[in-house]
Short mmCIF file of C-alpha atoms in Angstrom, two decimals:
data_model
loop_
_atom_site.label_atom_id
_atom_site.label_comp_id
_atom_site.label_asym_id
_atom_site.label_seq_id
_atom_site.Cartn_x
_atom_site.Cartn_y
_atom_site.Cartn_z
CA MET A 1 11.72 -3.59 2.04
CA ALA A 2 11.91 -5.89 -0.92
CA LYS A 3 10.08 -9.11 -0.54
CA THR A 4 10.89 -12.00 -3.00
CA ASP A 5 10.12 -15.36 -1.63
CA TYR A 6 6.62 -16.13 -3.13
CA PRO A 7 6.00 -18.08 -6.06
CA THR A 8 5.48 -16.27 -9.57
CA GLN A 9 4.91 -16.76 -12.98
CA SER A 10 8.36 -16.59 -14.33
CA THR A 11 10.31 -18.10 -11.16
CA SER A 12 9.75 -20.43 -8.27
CA TYR A 13 12.13 -18.67 -5.63
CA ILE A 14 13.84 -15.58 -5.29
CA GLY A 15 15.72 -13.96 -2.26
CA ARG A 16 14.36 -11.74 0.41
CA ILE A 17 15.77 -8.17 0.72
CA ARG A 18 14.81 -5.67 3.22
CA HIS A 19 15.38 -2.01 3.12
CA ARG A 20 15.39 0.42 5.92
CA ARG A 21 16.97 3.75 6.66
CA ASN A 22 20.61 3.94 5.29
CA GLY A 23 23.11 5.32 7.48
CA ALA A 24 21.06 8.49 8.35
CA LYS A 25 20.77 9.53 11.96
CA PRO A 26 17.04 9.38 13.02
CA ALA A 27 15.67 12.45 14.45
CA LYS A 28 14.76 12.50 18.06
CA TRP A 29 11.17 12.40 19.01
CA ALA A 30 9.60 15.87 19.59
CA THR A 31 9.41 16.79 23.28
CA ASN A 32 6.88 18.93 24.74
CA ALA A 33 8.81 21.63 26.42
CA ALA A 34 6.19 22.39 29.02
CA THR A 35 5.36 18.79 30.13
CA LYS A 36 8.46 16.99 29.12
CA SER A 37 6.34 14.27 27.52
CA PRO A 38 6.93 12.78 24.22
CA THR A 39 4.83 14.28 21.52
CA VAL A 40 4.31 12.40 18.19
CA ALA A 41 4.75 15.01 15.67
CA ASN A 42 3.42 14.80 12.26
CA THR A 43 6.80 15.64 10.88
CA VAL A 44 9.00 13.61 13.26
CA GLU A 45 8.50 10.16 11.31
CA PRO A 46 9.52 11.66 7.68
CA ALA A 47 12.50 13.32 9.17
CA SER A 48 13.59 10.61 10.82
CA ARG A 49 13.38 8.41 7.69
CA PRO A 50 14.35 10.77 4.70
CA ALA A 51 13.16 9.88 1.06
CA GLU A 52 16.60 9.95 0.15
CA CYS A 53 17.51 6.93 2.66
CA GLU A 54 14.84 4.93 0.92
CA ALA A 55 16.06 5.80 -2.42
CA ASN A 56 19.48 4.72 -1.53
CA ALA A 57 18.56 1.36 -0.22
CA VAL A 58 16.32 0.82 -3.33
CA ARG A 59 19.50 2.08 -5.52
CA LYS A 60 21.52 -0.79 -3.83
CA ILE A 61 18.77 -3.42 -4.45
CA VAL A 62 18.73 -2.28 -8.12
CA ARG A 63 22.45 -2.76 -8.43
CA LEU A 64 22.20 -6.29 -7.05
CA VAL A 65 19.63 -7.00 -9.31
CA ALA A 66 21.82 -5.85 -12.32
CA ARG A 67 24.66 -8.05 -10.97
CA THR A 68 22.54 -11.16 -10.41
CA GLY A 69 19.61 -10.84 -12.45
CA CYS A 70 17.33 -11.99 -9.70
CA ARG A 71 13.71 -11.01 -9.88
CA THR A 72 13.06 -8.60 -7.11
CA HIS A 73 9.92 -7.01 -5.79
CA ILE A 74 10.17 -3.70 -3.68
CA LEU A 75 7.41 -3.08 -0.79
CA HIS A 76 6.00 -0.06 0.42
CA VAL A 77 7.49 2.65 -1.85
CA SER A 78 6.77 5.88 -0.41
CA SER A 79 8.98 8.38 -2.27
CA GLY A 80 9.28 9.96 -5.55
CA LEU A 81 13.06 9.49 -5.66
CA SER A 82 12.50 5.85 -5.34
CA VAL A 83 9.98 5.84 -8.12
CA ASP A 84 12.79 7.64 -10.30
CA VAL A 85 15.35 4.68 -9.43
CA LEU A 86 12.73 2.06 -10.32
CA ARG A 87 11.71 3.92 -13.46
CA ARG A 88 15.28 4.04 -14.78
CA ALA A 89 15.89 0.18 -13.70
CA LYS A 90 12.76 -0.78 -15.74
CA ALA A 91 13.73 1.26 -18.67
CA GLU A 92 17.06 -0.75 -18.33
CA GLY A 93 15.02 -3.92 -18.58
CA LEU A 94 15.80 -5.31 -15.24
CA PRO A 95 13.34 -7.71 -13.64
CA VAL A 96 12.13 -5.41 -10.61
CA SER A 97 8.47 -4.76 -9.82
CA ALA A 98 7.28 -2.37 -6.91
CA GLU A 99 4.00 -1.30 -5.00
CA THR A 100 2.80 1.61 -2.80
CA CYS A 101 0.06 1.65 -0.26
CA PRO A 102 -3.18 3.48 -0.07
CA HIS A 103 -2.14 5.68 2.72
CA TYR A 104 1.00 7.12 1.02
CA LEU A 105 -1.71 7.98 -1.92
CA THR A 106 -4.32 9.39 -0.05
CA LEU A 107 -2.73 10.91 3.00
CA ASP A 108 0.09 13.59 3.64
CA CYS A 109 2.26 14.58 6.61
CA ASP A 110 1.29 18.10 6.51
CA HIS A 111 -2.50 17.52 7.09
CA ILE A 112 -2.10 14.92 10.04
CA PRO A 113 -2.59 16.18 13.38
CA ASP A 114 0.13 15.44 16.19
CA ASN A 115 -0.54 12.15 18.13
CA ALA A 116 -2.46 10.61 15.34
CA THR A 117 -0.76 7.09 15.82
CA ALA A 118 -3.29 5.68 13.63
CA VAL A 119 -1.28 6.76 10.51
CA LYS A 120 2.13 5.93 12.06
CA CYS A 121 3.68 3.52 9.64
CA CYS A 122 7.20 2.67 8.13
CA PRO A 123 8.11 4.08 5.77
CA PRO A 124 6.45 7.29 6.97
CA ILE A 125 3.59 9.06 5.23
CA ARG A 126 5.31 12.12 3.36
CA ASP A 127 4.12 15.20 1.70
CA LEU A 128 1.99 16.15 -1.11
CA HIS A 129 4.93 16.27 -3.75
CA GLU A 130 6.32 12.78 -2.71
CA GLN A 131 2.22 11.74 -3.18
CA ASP A 132 2.05 13.15 -6.69
CA ALA A 133 5.28 11.30 -7.59
CA LEU A 134 3.64 7.98 -6.63
CA TRP A 135 0.49 8.60 -8.63
CA ALA A 136 2.75 9.58 -11.60
CA GLY A 137 4.55 6.22 -10.95
CA LEU A 138 1.25 4.12 -11.08
CA ALA A 139 0.08 5.92 -14.00
CA ASP A 140 3.01 5.39 -16.14
CA GLY A 141 3.58 1.41 -14.97
CA THR A 142 6.72 2.37 -12.86
CA LEU A 143 4.54 1.19 -9.85
CA ASP A 144 3.07 -2.18 -10.41
CA GLY A 145 0.30 -2.27 -7.90
CA VAL A 146 -1.12 -0.95 -4.53
CA VAL A 147 -1.46 -3.31 -1.39
CA THR A 148 -2.83 -2.11 1.91
CA ASP A 149 0.26 -3.15 4.49
CA HIS A 150 -2.69 -3.83 6.81
CA SER A 151 -1.20 -3.83 10.22
CA PRO A 152 -3.20 -2.15 13.05
CA ALA A 153 -1.23 -3.11 15.74
CA SER A 154 2.32 -1.81 15.03
CA GLY A 155 4.21 -0.64 11.90
CA GLY A 156 1.34 -0.43 9.25
CA VAL A 157 -1.74 1.13 8.84
CA SER A 158 -5.51 -0.39 9.17
CA SER A 159 -6.84 -0.15 5.73
CA LEU A 160 -7.92 -3.68 4.60
CA GLN A 161 -11.53 -2.79 4.48
CA VAL A 162 -11.30 0.73 3.06
CA GLY A 163 -7.97 0.76 1.11
CA PHE A 164 -9.62 0.08 -2.24
CA ARG A 165 -12.09 2.83 -1.79
CA ALA A 166 -9.50 5.37 -0.56
CA VAL A 167 -7.54 4.72 -3.63
CA LEU A 168 -10.57 4.85 -5.79
CA THR A 169 -11.52 8.15 -4.41
CA GLY A 170 -8.02 9.65 -5.05
CA ALA A 171 -7.85 8.20 -8.43
CA MET A 172 -11.13 10.01 -9.38
CA ARG A 173 -9.75 13.20 -8.30
CA ARG A 174 -6.89 13.06 -10.57
CA GLY A 175 -9.08 11.85 -13.67
CA LEU A 176 -8.28 8.18 -13.24
CA SER A 177 -10.84 5.55 -13.72
CA LEU A 178 -12.19 2.45 -11.59
CA ALA A 179 -10.41 0.10 -14.23
CA ASP A 180 -7.12 1.70 -13.31
CA VAL A 181 -7.50 0.89 -9.47
CA VAL A 182 -8.84 -2.56 -10.29
CA ARG A 183 -5.68 -3.29 -12.33
CA TRP A 184 -3.30 -1.89 -9.58
CA MET A 185 -5.33 -3.66 -6.94
CA SER A 186 -6.44 -6.95 -8.37
CA CYS A 187 -5.18 -7.83 -12.05
CA ASN A 188 -1.35 -7.01 -11.38
CA THR A 189 -1.32 -8.10 -7.70
CA ALA A 190 -2.70 -11.46 -8.79
CA ARG A 191 -0.22 -11.63 -11.27
CA LEU A 192 2.53 -10.79 -9.32
CA VAL A 193 2.14 -13.63 -6.65
CA GLY A 194 1.34 -16.34 -9.48
CA LEU A 195 -2.47 -16.50 -8.60
CA ASP A 196 -3.52 -17.19 -12.03
CA ASP A 197 -6.79 -18.28 -11.37
CA ARG A 198 -8.21 -14.81 -10.27
CA GLY A 199 -7.56 -11.12 -10.62
CA ASP A 200 -9.73 -10.36 -13.51
CA ILE A 201 -13.23 -11.05 -14.59
CA THR A 202 -13.09 -13.69 -17.14
CA PRO A 203 -14.69 -17.11 -18.00
CA VAL A 204 -12.84 -20.14 -16.16
CA LEU A 205 -11.34 -17.71 -13.28
CA ARG A 206 -12.33 -17.72 -9.92
CA ALA A 207 -15.21 -15.41 -9.43
CA ASP A 208 -13.98 -13.06 -6.45
CA LEU A 209 -16.16 -10.07 -6.95
CA ALA A 210 -17.41 -6.99 -5.54
CA ILE A 211 -20.67 -4.80 -6.56
CA ILE A 212 -19.65 -1.32 -6.15
CA ARG A 213 -21.22 2.07 -6.57
CA PRO A 214 -18.23 4.11 -7.46
CA TYR A 215 -19.90 7.37 -7.53
CA GLU A 216 -21.94 6.87 -4.26
CA ARG A 217 -20.05 8.21 -1.25
CA PHE A 218 -19.95 7.34 2.51
CA VAL A 219 -18.08 8.30 5.79
CA VAL A 220 -15.69 5.88 7.32
CA ASP A 221 -16.48 4.89 10.80
CA ALA A 222 -13.57 3.05 12.26
CA THR A 223 -15.77 1.46 15.12
CA ALA A 224 -17.87 -0.19 12.58
CA LEU A 225 -15.23 -1.97 10.70
CA GLU A 226 -14.53 -5.75 10.87
CA SER A 227 -10.95 -5.20 12.13
CA ARG A 228 -10.26 -6.70 15.51
CA ASN A 229 -8.63 -3.09 16.37
CA PRO A 230 -11.10 -0.38 15.73
CA ILE A 231 -8.86 2.12 14.33
CA CYS A 232 -8.51 3.35 11.01
CA ALA A 233 -6.34 6.11 9.25
CA CYS A 234 -9.43 7.01 7.12
CA ASP A 235 -11.59 7.38 10.14
CA GLY A 236 -13.94 10.28 9.27
CA MET A 237 -13.18 10.68 5.88
CA THR A 238 -15.73 10.89 2.96
CA LEU A 239 -14.86 8.23 0.24
CA ASN A 240 -16.34 7.01 -2.97
CA GLY A 241 -17.74 3.48 -3.34
CA VAL A 242 -20.36 1.87 -1.68
CA VAL A 243 -20.17 -2.08 -1.75
CA THR A 244 -23.45 -3.86 -2.02
CA ARG A 245 -22.56 -7.21 -2.56
CA THR A 246 -19.28 -9.27 -2.35
CA PHE A 247 -18.51 -12.73 -3.73
CA VAL A 248 -15.85 -15.38 -2.67
CA ALA A 249 -15.29 -17.95 -5.49
CA GLY A 250 -18.92 -17.28 -6.75
CA ARG A 251 -20.53 -17.49 -3.63
CA ASP A 252 -22.23 -14.64 -1.83
CA ALA A 253 -19.72 -13.60 1.14
CA LEU A 254 -22.68 -13.04 3.75
CA SER A 255 -23.84 -16.64 2.82
CA GLY A 256 -21.38 -18.43 5.62
CA VAL A 257 -18.13 -18.19 3.19
CA ARG A 258 -16.96 -15.27 5.26
CA GLU A 259 -17.06 -17.13 8.77
CA GLY A 260 -15.33 -20.32 7.05
CA ASN A 261 -12.57 -17.92 5.71
CA LEU A 262 -11.77 -16.22 9.13
CA ILE A 263 -8.85 -17.79 10.89
CA VAL A 264 -10.20 -19.05 14.34
CA ARG A 265 -8.35 -17.85 17.41
CA PRO A 266 -7.50 -20.26 19.93
#
């Protein structure tokens, strides 16, 4: 999916483009031969939405960008093939940016048990080879940022509360730093959507801050998270990064600001 309908520093509006599978026949859901009941197999989603289909869709978008000059942002990149297309597009100077998500960087389809619906998402989680290519794309700047795609009800993964720590854990294992993760998940993302008053620790900018112990570890408990739906793809995982305090616009998030920022449901 490409989404470009938000204000940016360079333009006020750009069109919206979505990419899904591109002409490939989706694989049928695996069926348990004994019970005839559907089984959500960890290899079914990737097989039904191949990486090549995603890359073909991105190629189409890139061709349109080359023709029109329309600044375009690609969402939820899950494939190294797509990273290759974007790397060439950026080398040609085309106005494209792109993001990936924590679950594509920290989970792989070969180590997900069957029927693990907490990790079902679109695009699907792929294998370690694809994951390595995504990390390489972040390291060399082909991918501009990491966003949560937080959608615990359908189509996404519940990761808003632990996504940063999951990416931090994966980054540290690969010799990357906390500063890299902050750049991908704060500085670059704020810049991409035109939030010039935040995204960095600089005088005069809005003080949205987290005090974190990056080397201290904790075990994710989905039932203890603040999300309305008590599910999480990282449930049971041991992650780096214990948050001790959070500030929103300079105010402690536990001093009443948190409640004021939550949407009140009717």
